[in-house]
Coordinates of C-alpha atoms in Angstrom, one line a residue:
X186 CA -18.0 12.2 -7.4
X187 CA -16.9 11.3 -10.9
X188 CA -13.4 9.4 -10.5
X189 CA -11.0 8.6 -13.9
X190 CA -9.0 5.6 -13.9
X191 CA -5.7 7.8 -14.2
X192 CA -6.7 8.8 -10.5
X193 CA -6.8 5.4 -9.2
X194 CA -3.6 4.8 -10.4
X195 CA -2.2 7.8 -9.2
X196 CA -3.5 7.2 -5.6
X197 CA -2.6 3.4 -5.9
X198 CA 1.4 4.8 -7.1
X199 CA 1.3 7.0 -4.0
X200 CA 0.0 4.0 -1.6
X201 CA 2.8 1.6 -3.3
X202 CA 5.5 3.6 -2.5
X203 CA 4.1 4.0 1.3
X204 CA 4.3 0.6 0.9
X205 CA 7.6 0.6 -0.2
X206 CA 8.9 2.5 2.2
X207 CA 7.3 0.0 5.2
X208 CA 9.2 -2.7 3.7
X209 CA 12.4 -1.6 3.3
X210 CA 12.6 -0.5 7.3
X211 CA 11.6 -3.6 7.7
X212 CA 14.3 -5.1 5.9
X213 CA 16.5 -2.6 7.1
X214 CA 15.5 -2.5 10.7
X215 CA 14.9 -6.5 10.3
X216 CA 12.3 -8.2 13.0
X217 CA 11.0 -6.1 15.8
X218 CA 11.1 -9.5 17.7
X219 CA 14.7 -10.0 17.4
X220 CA 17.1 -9.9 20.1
X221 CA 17.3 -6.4 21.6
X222 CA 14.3 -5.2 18.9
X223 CA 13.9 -2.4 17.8
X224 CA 15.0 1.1 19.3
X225 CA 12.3 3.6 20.1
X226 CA 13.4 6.1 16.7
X227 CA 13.1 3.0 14.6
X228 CA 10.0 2.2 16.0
X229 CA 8.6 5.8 15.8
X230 CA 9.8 6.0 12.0
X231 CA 8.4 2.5 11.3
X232 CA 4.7 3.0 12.7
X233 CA 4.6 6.4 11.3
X234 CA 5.3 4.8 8.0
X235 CA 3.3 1.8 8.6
X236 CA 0.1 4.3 9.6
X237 CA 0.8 6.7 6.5
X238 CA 0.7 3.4 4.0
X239 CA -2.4 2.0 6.2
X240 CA -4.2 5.4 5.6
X241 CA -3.7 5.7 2.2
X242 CA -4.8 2.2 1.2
X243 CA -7.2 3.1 3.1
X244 CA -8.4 6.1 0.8
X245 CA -7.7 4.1 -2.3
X246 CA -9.9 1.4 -1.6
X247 CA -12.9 3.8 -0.7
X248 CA -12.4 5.4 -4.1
X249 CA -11.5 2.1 -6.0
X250 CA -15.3 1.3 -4.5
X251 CA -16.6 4.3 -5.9
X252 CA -14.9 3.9 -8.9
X253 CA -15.9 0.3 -9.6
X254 CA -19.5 1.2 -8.6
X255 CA -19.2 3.9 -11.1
X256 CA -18.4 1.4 -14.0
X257 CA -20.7 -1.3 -12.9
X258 CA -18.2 -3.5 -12.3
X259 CA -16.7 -5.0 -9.4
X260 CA -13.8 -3.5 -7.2
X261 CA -12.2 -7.1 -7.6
X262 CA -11.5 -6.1 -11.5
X263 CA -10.8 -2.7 -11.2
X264 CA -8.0 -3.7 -8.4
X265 CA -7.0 -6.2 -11.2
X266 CA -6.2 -3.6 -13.9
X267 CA -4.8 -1.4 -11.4
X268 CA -1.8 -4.1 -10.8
X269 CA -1.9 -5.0 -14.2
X270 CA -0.5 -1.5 -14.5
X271 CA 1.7 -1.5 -11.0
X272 CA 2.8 -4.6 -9.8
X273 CA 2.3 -5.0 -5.9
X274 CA 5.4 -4.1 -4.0
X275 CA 5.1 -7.5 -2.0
X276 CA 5.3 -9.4 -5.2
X277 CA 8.3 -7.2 -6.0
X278 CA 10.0 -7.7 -2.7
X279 CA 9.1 -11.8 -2.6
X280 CA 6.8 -11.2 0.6
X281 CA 3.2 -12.0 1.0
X282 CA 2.7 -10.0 4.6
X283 CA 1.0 -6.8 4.4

């Protein structure tokens, strides 16, 4: 299947803001480890966000791969104009865990 970079960054926009989300809870909720952690909604809403941004970076990796084999390049650069494009929330939110 035939995939246009205007896809890729579409999918990658959708995955960023799944990965968004999944840091602010976690800024909101702050550490699971802290005292008293986290309650069982804030958990629910955290791994249901965590699992919707893990499956959709999922998907855009697959089709960054298809992409990049596509071009005849490798999925390194492709993922390199992609955040030349849109910045990676981590870099955004001063962060580098995932």
């Amino acid at each position: 299947m035939a995939h246009t970079f205007e896809e890729l960054l579409a999918k990658q926009r959708t995955a960023d803001e799944a990965h968004t989300r999944v840091l602010e809870l976690r800024d909101a909720y702050g550490p699971p480890t802290q005292e008293g952690g986290w309650n069982e909604p804030q958990r629910e809403t955290y791994e249901t966000a965590w699992r919707a941004w893990r499956d959709l970076d999922r998907d855009l990796g697959q089709t960054v791969t298809e992409y990049a084999k596509e071009k005849g390049t490798t999925r390194a650069e492709v993922e390199a104009e992609l955040r030349k494009v849109l910045p990676d929330p981590e870099v955004r939110w001063g962060t580098t865990e995932g």
